[in-house]
């Protein structure tokens, strides 16, 4: 019988993601990941195959967590959930250096068809979640009745992506706080009552 796994695949993938954010994907090796998770590099190769396979598994898990962030954001009004979900989606990025390494990982996501398929799946899922929350916000009276959720969802998604880069440039406070302000600012003209961006 096979021996039970002492470290789950999910734990390895999460550790690999965190390591890639710290040192960048180019410097990431099986030996470095092995040191992080307390396993041998040979064990990791046996489980995941090549470095590309490992990074693709990291990307796939990352997309699942990205899309599911809104559902993990908790209760509250539809707009509260929307904002909290987008803030939660960037919680692992705490320094400009981590953002730079995230952009390096994005280059792979955009240039390799398999990685791009996962990134596109994630972006479509996030936009669909934003649109869902915006529709609920219109129905709940948080947003004006004339708001088009499809158009506003694209605006909010674009704000989300742009906020990460602008934060890395301006470096004012934490990314989480910066993200919250930018998304709230994008929503403010459409709210039925004004609310501070925090």
PDB file of C-alpha atoms in Angstrom:
ATOM      1  CA  UNK A   1       0.000   0.000   0.000  1.00  0.00           C
ATOM      2  CA  UNK A   2       1.222   3.526  -0.718  1.00  0.00           C
ATOM      3  CA  UNK A   3       2.387   5.532   2.251  1.00  0.00           C
ATOM      4  CA  UNK A   4       0.043   8.335   3.332  1.00  0.00           C
ATOM      5  CA  UNK A   5       1.068  11.797   2.218  1.00  0.00           C
ATOM      6  CA  UNK A   6       2.312  13.917   5.072  1.00  0.00           C
ATOM      7  CA  UNK A   7       1.906  17.165   3.109  1.00  0.00           C
ATOM      8  CA  UNK A   8      -1.112  17.667   0.864  1.00  0.00           C
ATOM      9  CA  UNK A   9      -0.848  18.787  -2.731  1.00  0.00           C
ATOM     10  CA  UNK A  10      -2.829  21.913  -1.799  1.00  0.00           C
ATOM     11  CA  UNK A  11      -0.318  22.818   0.926  1.00  0.00           C
ATOM     12  CA  UNK A  12       2.568  22.329  -1.512  1.00  0.00           C
ATOM     13  CA  UNK A  13       0.892  24.469  -4.168  1.00  0.00           C
ATOM     14  CA  UNK A  14       0.127  27.237  -1.687  1.00  0.00           C
ATOM     15  CA  UNK A  15       3.716  27.188  -0.427  1.00  0.00           C
ATOM     16  CA  UNK A  16       5.012  27.253  -4.005  1.00  0.00           C
ATOM     17  CA  UNK A  17       2.809  30.245  -4.788  1.00  0.00           C
ATOM     18  CA  UNK A  18       4.030  32.122  -1.717  1.00  0.00           C
ATOM     19  CA  UNK A  19       7.639  31.279  -2.569  1.00  0.00           C
ATOM     20  CA  UNK A  20       7.205  32.438  -6.172  1.00  0.00           C
ATOM     21  CA  UNK A  21       5.856  35.751  -4.879  1.00  0.00           C
ATOM     22  CA  UNK A  22       8.905  36.134  -2.623  1.00  0.00           C
ATOM     23  CA  UNK A  23      11.709  35.120  -4.975  1.00  0.00           C
ATOM     24  CA  UNK A  24      10.123  35.143  -8.430  1.00  0.00           C
ATOM     25  CA  UNK A  25       9.306  32.190 -10.663  1.00  0.00           C
ATOM     26  CA  UNK A  26      12.717  32.204 -12.405  1.00  0.00           C
ATOM     27  CA  UNK A  27      14.544  31.443  -9.134  1.00  0.00           C
ATOM     28  CA  UNK A  28      11.982  28.880  -8.002  1.00  0.00           C
ATOM     29  CA  UNK A  29      13.327  25.315  -7.962  1.00  0.00           C
ATOM     30  CA  UNK A  30      12.120  21.971  -6.665  1.00  0.00           C
ATOM     31  CA  UNK A  31      14.861  22.165  -4.040  1.00  0.00           C
ATOM     32  CA  UNK A  32      13.605  25.555  -2.840  1.00  0.00           C
ATOM     33  CA  UNK A  33      10.018  24.313  -2.649  1.00  0.00           C
ATOM     34  CA  UNK A  34      11.175  21.137  -0.901  1.00  0.00           C
ATOM     35  CA  UNK A  35      12.891  23.223   1.768  1.00  0.00           C
ATOM     36  CA  UNK A  36       9.666  25.172   2.278  1.00  0.00           C
ATOM     37  CA  UNK A  37       7.419  22.132   2.746  1.00  0.00           C
ATOM     38  CA  UNK A  38       9.784  19.656   4.379  1.00  0.00           C
ATOM     39  CA  UNK A  39       9.825  17.104   1.575  1.00  0.00           C
ATOM     40  CA  UNK A  40      12.528  15.951  -0.810  1.00  0.00           C
ATOM     41  CA  UNK A  41      12.864  17.462  -4.272  1.00  0.00           C
ATOM     42  CA  UNK A  42      12.539  13.941  -5.686  1.00  0.00           C
ATOM     43  CA  UNK A  43       9.165  13.546  -3.996  1.00  0.00           C
ATOM     44  CA  UNK A  44       7.960  16.783  -5.562  1.00  0.00           C
ATOM     45  CA  UNK A  45       9.161  15.722  -9.004  1.00  0.00           C
ATOM     46  CA  UNK A  46       7.346  12.418  -8.557  1.00  0.00           C
ATOM     47  CA  UNK A  47       4.132  14.220  -7.651  1.00  0.00           C
ATOM     48  CA  UNK A  48       4.173  17.108 -10.125  1.00  0.00           C
ATOM     49  CA  UNK A  49       6.578  16.222 -12.930  1.00  0.00           C
ATOM     50  CA  UNK A  50       8.379  19.234 -14.377  1.00  0.00           C
ATOM     51  CA  UNK A  51       8.715  22.752 -12.989  1.00  0.00           C
ATOM     52  CA  UNK A  52       6.262  23.890 -15.661  1.00  0.00           C
ATOM     53  CA  UNK A  53       3.753  21.278 -14.501  1.00  0.00           C
ATOM     54  CA  UNK A  54       4.173  22.464 -10.920  1.00  0.00           C
ATOM     55  CA  UNK A  55       3.667  26.106 -11.877  1.00  0.00           C
ATOM     56  CA  UNK A  56       0.623  25.222 -13.960  1.00  0.00           C
ATOM     57  CA  UNK A  57      -0.862  23.386 -10.970  1.00  0.00           C
ATOM     58  CA  UNK A  58      -0.117  26.481  -8.863  1.00  0.00           C
ATOM     59  CA  UNK A  59      -1.854  28.661 -11.446  1.00  0.00           C
ATOM     60  CA  UNK A  60      -4.902  26.380 -11.549  1.00  0.00           C
ATOM     61  CA  UNK A  61      -5.249  26.383  -7.761  1.00  0.00           C
ATOM     62  CA  UNK A  62      -4.651  30.125  -7.664  1.00  0.00           C
ATOM     63  CA  UNK A  63      -7.488  30.683 -10.116  1.00  0.00           C
ATOM     64  CA  UNK A  64      -9.840  28.583  -8.001  1.00  0.00           C
ATOM     65  CA  UNK A  65      -8.967  30.626  -4.913  1.00  0.00           C
ATOM     66  CA  UNK A  66      -9.221  33.885  -6.890  1.00  0.00           C
ATOM     67  CA  UNK A  67     -12.683  33.103  -8.202  1.00  0.00           C
ATOM     68  CA  UNK A  68     -13.835  31.826  -4.814  1.00  0.00           C
ATOM     69  CA  UNK A  69     -12.653  34.878  -2.877  1.00  0.00           C
ATOM     70  CA  UNK A  70     -16.071  36.563  -3.100  1.00  0.00           C
ATOM     71  CA  UNK A  71     -17.725  33.506  -1.598  1.00  0.00           C
ATOM     72  CA  UNK A  72     -15.200  33.463   1.265  1.00  0.00           C
ATOM     73  CA  UNK A  73     -15.681  37.169   1.959  1.00  0.00           C
ATOM     74  CA  UNK A  74     -18.560  36.545   4.355  1.00  0.00           C
ATOM     75  CA  UNK A  75     -21.954  38.109   4.785  1.00  0.00           C
ATOM     76  CA  UNK A  76     -23.178  41.662   4.378  1.00  0.00           C
ATOM     77  CA  UNK A  77     -24.827  43.564   1.596  1.00  0.00           C
ATOM     78  CA  UNK A  78     -24.073  42.639  -2.029  1.00  0.00           C
ATOM     79  CA  UNK A  79     -21.673  45.562  -2.394  1.00  0.00           C
ATOM     80  CA  UNK A  80     -20.002  44.744   0.920  1.00  0.00           C
ATOM     81  CA  UNK A  81     -19.385  41.211  -0.348  1.00  0.00           C
ATOM     82  CA  UNK A  82     -18.145  42.473  -3.712  1.00  0.00           C
ATOM     83  CA  UNK A  83     -15.597  44.848  -2.187  1.00  0.00           C
ATOM     84  CA  UNK A  84     -14.500  42.378   0.484  1.00  0.00           C
ATOM     85  CA  UNK A  85     -14.034  39.653  -2.128  1.00  0.00           C
ATOM     86  CA  UNK A  86     -11.785  41.804  -4.311  1.00  0.00           C
ATOM     87  CA  UNK A  87      -9.758  42.840  -1.268  1.00  0.00           C
ATOM     88  CA  UNK A  88      -9.461  39.214  -0.131  1.00  0.00           C
ATOM     89  CA  UNK A  89      -8.247  38.221  -3.597  1.00  0.00           C
ATOM     90  CA  UNK A  90      -5.074  40.305  -3.125  1.00  0.00           C
ATOM     91  CA  UNK A  91      -4.371  39.390   0.495  1.00  0.00           C
ATOM     92  CA  UNK A  92      -1.211  37.407  -0.319  1.00  0.00           C
ATOM     93  CA  UNK A  93       0.501  40.443  -1.897  1.00  0.00           C
ATOM     94  CA  UNK A  94       1.963  42.678   0.796  1.00  0.00           C
ATOM     95  CA  UNK A  95       5.034  44.260  -0.782  1.00  0.00           C
ATOM     96  CA  UNK A  96       5.860  45.921  -4.110  1.00  0.00           C
ATOM     97  CA  UNK A  97       8.472  43.194  -4.655  1.00  0.00           C
ATOM     98  CA  UNK A  98       5.773  40.545  -4.391  1.00  0.00           C
ATOM     99  CA  UNK A  99       3.708  42.502  -6.904  1.00  0.00           C
ATOM    100  CA  UNK A 100       6.679  42.615  -9.270  1.00  0.00           C
ATOM    101  CA  UNK A 101       7.043  38.847  -8.996  1.00  0.00           C
ATOM    102  CA  UNK A 102       3.301  38.473  -9.549  1.00  0.00           C
ATOM    103  CA  UNK A 103       3.643  40.466 -12.772  1.00  0.00           C
ATOM    104  CA  UNK A 104       6.490  38.175 -13.811  1.00  0.00           C
ATOM    105  CA  UNK A 105       4.163  35.222 -13.256  1.00  0.00           C
ATOM    106  CA  UNK A 106       1.523  37.043 -15.299  1.00  0.00           C
ATOM    107  CA  UNK A 107       3.937  37.135 -18.249  1.00  0.00           C
ATOM    108  CA  UNK A 108       3.829  33.338 -18.253  1.00  0.00           C
ATOM    109  CA  UNK A 109       0.035  33.441 -17.927  1.00  0.00           C
ATOM    110  CA  UNK A 110      -0.201  35.609 -21.038  1.00  0.00           C
ATOM    111  CA  UNK A 111       2.414  33.899 -23.204  1.00  0.00           C
ATOM    112  CA  UNK A 112       1.732  30.196 -22.597  1.00  0.00           C
ATOM    113  CA  UNK A 113      -1.635  28.947 -23.933  1.00  0.00           C
ATOM    114  CA  UNK A 114      -2.187  26.496 -21.068  1.00  0.00           C
ATOM    115  CA  UNK A 115      -1.504  29.133 -18.435  1.00  0.00           C
ATOM    116  CA  UNK A 116      -3.587  31.686 -20.320  1.00  0.00           C
ATOM    117  CA  UNK A 117      -6.546  29.301 -20.385  1.00  0.00           C
ATOM    118  CA  UNK A 118      -6.475  29.210 -16.585  1.00  0.00           C
ATOM    119  CA  UNK A 119      -6.048  32.974 -16.266  1.00  0.00           C
ATOM    120  CA  UNK A 120      -8.912  33.600 -18.661  1.00  0.00           C
ATOM    121  CA  UNK A 121     -11.095  31.152 -16.731  1.00  0.00           C
ATOM    122  CA  UNK A 122     -10.294  33.072 -13.577  1.00  0.00           C
ATOM    123  CA  UNK A 123     -10.952  36.487 -15.080  1.00  0.00           C
ATOM    124  CA  UNK A 124     -14.270  35.327 -16.510  1.00  0.00           C
ATOM    125  CA  UNK A 125     -15.240  33.860 -13.149  1.00  0.00           C
ATOM    126  CA  UNK A 126     -14.301  37.014 -11.269  1.00  0.00           C
ATOM    127  CA  UNK A 127     -16.208  39.216 -13.722  1.00  0.00           C
ATOM    128  CA  UNK A 128     -19.250  36.937 -13.469  1.00  0.00           C
ATOM    129  CA  UNK A 129     -19.093  37.167  -9.675  1.00  0.00           C
ATOM    130  CA  UNK A 130     -18.853  40.955  -9.802  1.00  0.00           C
ATOM    131  CA  UNK A 131     -21.804  41.092 -12.174  1.00  0.00           C
ATOM    132  CA  UNK A 132     -23.813  38.788  -9.895  1.00  0.00           C
ATOM    133  CA  UNK A 133     -23.166  41.015  -6.879  1.00  0.00           C
ATOM    134  CA  UNK A 134     -23.973  44.163  -8.855  1.00  0.00           C
ATOM    135  CA  UNK A 135     -27.302  42.706  -9.996  1.00  0.00           C
ATOM    136  CA  UNK A 136     -28.085  41.831  -6.393  1.00  0.00           C
ATOM    137  CA  UNK A 137     -27.092  45.353  -5.332  1.00  0.00           C
ATOM    138  CA  UNK A 138     -29.517  46.864  -7.859  1.00  0.00           C
ATOM    139  CA  UNK A 139     -32.295  44.606  -6.600  1.00  0.00           C
ATOM    140  CA  UNK A 140     -31.451  45.494  -2.981  1.00  0.00           C
ATOM    141  CA  UNK A 141     -31.527  49.215  -3.742  1.00  0.00           C
ATOM    142  CA  UNK A 142     -27.828  49.791  -3.063  1.00  0.00           C
ATOM    143  CA  UNK A 143     -27.276  50.820  -6.675  1.00  0.00           C
ATOM    144  CA  UNK A 144     -29.446  53.005  -8.890  1.00  0.00           C
ATOM    145  CA  UNK A 145     -32.114  51.156 -10.854  1.00  0.00           C
ATOM    146  CA  UNK A 146     -30.651  52.381 -14.168  1.00  0.00           C
ATOM    147  CA  UNK A 147     -27.247  50.773 -13.561  1.00  0.00           C
ATOM    148  CA  UNK A 148     -26.192  48.244 -16.211  1.00  0.00           C
ATOM    149  CA  UNK A 149     -24.488  45.452 -14.200  1.00  0.00           C
ATOM    150  CA  UNK A 150     -22.634  44.110 -17.253  1.00  0.00           C
ATOM    151  CA  UNK A 151     -20.986  47.440 -18.086  1.00  0.00           C
ATOM    152  CA  UNK A 152     -20.244  48.305 -14.470  1.00  0.00           C
ATOM    153  CA  UNK A 153     -18.784  44.825 -13.876  1.00  0.00           C
ATOM    154  CA  UNK A 154     -16.215  45.474 -16.599  1.00  0.00           C
ATOM    155  CA  UNK A 155     -15.375  48.849 -15.028  1.00  0.00           C
ATOM    156  CA  UNK A 156     -14.958  47.320 -11.572  1.00  0.00           C
ATOM    157  CA  UNK A 157     -12.835  44.467 -12.927  1.00  0.00           C
ATOM    158  CA  UNK A 158     -10.615  46.965 -14.764  1.00  0.00           C
ATOM    159  CA  UNK A 159     -10.318  49.021 -11.580  1.00  0.00           C
ATOM    160  CA  UNK A 160      -9.275  45.893  -9.690  1.00  0.00           C
ATOM    161  CA  UNK A 161      -6.476  45.043 -12.118  1.00  0.00           C
ATOM    162  CA  UNK A 162      -5.284  48.629 -12.427  1.00  0.00           C
ATOM    163  CA  UNK A 163      -5.303  49.185  -8.668  1.00  0.00           C
ATOM    164  CA  UNK A 164      -2.655  46.514  -8.166  1.00  0.00           C
ATOM    165  CA  UNK A 165      -0.206  48.168 -10.531  1.00  0.00           C
ATOM    166  CA  UNK A 166      -0.906  51.706  -9.329  1.00  0.00           C
ATOM    167  CA  UNK A 167      -0.383  50.603  -5.706  1.00  0.00           C
ATOM    168  CA  UNK A 168       2.993  49.067  -6.594  1.00  0.00           C
ATOM    169  CA  UNK A 169       3.995  52.401  -8.165  1.00  0.00           C
ATOM    170  CA  UNK A 170       2.644  54.807  -5.526  1.00  0.00           C
ATOM    171  CA  UNK A 171       3.184  52.525  -2.487  1.00  0.00           C
ATOM    172  CA  UNK A 172       0.681  54.328  -0.291  1.00  0.00           C
ATOM    173  CA  UNK A 173      -0.423  52.094   2.572  1.00  0.00           C
ATOM    174  CA  UNK A 174      -1.303  48.436   2.083  1.00  0.00           C
ATOM    175  CA  UNK A 175      -2.592  46.944  -1.143  1.00  0.00           C
ATOM    176  CA  UNK A 176      -5.731  45.795   0.679  1.00  0.00           C
ATOM    177  CA  UNK A 177      -6.553  49.353   1.807  1.00  0.00           C
ATOM    178  CA  UNK A 178      -5.647  50.785  -1.610  1.00  0.00           C
ATOM    179  CA  UNK A 179      -7.838  48.224  -3.365  1.00  0.00           C
ATOM    180  CA  UNK A 180     -10.787  48.955  -1.097  1.00  0.00           C
ATOM    181  CA  UNK A 181     -10.552  52.695  -1.787  1.00  0.00           C
ATOM    182  CA  UNK A 182     -10.274  52.317  -5.554  1.00  0.00           C
ATOM    183  CA  UNK A 183     -13.189  49.886  -5.847  1.00  0.00           C
ATOM    184  CA  UNK A 184     -15.349  52.032  -3.569  1.00  0.00           C
ATOM    185  CA  UNK A 185     -14.467  55.070  -5.675  1.00  0.00           C
ATOM    186  CA  UNK A 186     -15.526  53.227  -8.827  1.00  0.00           C
ATOM    187  CA  UNK A 187     -18.853  52.286  -7.246  1.00  0.00           C
ATOM    188  CA  UNK A 188     -19.644  55.627  -5.595  1.00  0.00           C
ATOM    189  CA  UNK A 189     -21.275  57.385  -8.590  1.00  0.00           C
ATOM    190  CA  UNK A 190     -23.740  54.502  -8.911  1.00  0.00           C
ATOM    191  CA  UNK A 191     -24.732  54.118  -5.264  1.00  0.00           C
ATOM    192  CA  UNK A 192     -28.111  55.307  -4.071  1.00  0.00           C
ATOM    193  CA  UNK A 193     -26.454  56.779  -0.950  1.00  0.00           C
ATOM    194  CA  UNK A 194     -22.936  58.183  -0.663  1.00  0.00           C
ATOM    195  CA  UNK A 195     -20.407  56.350   1.411  1.00  0.00           C
ATOM    196  CA  UNK A 196     -16.766  57.099   2.282  1.00  0.00           C
ATOM    197  CA  UNK A 197     -14.124  55.010   0.543  1.00  0.00           C
ATOM    198  CA  UNK A 198     -12.419  54.205   3.861  1.00  0.00           C
TER     199      UNK A 198
END
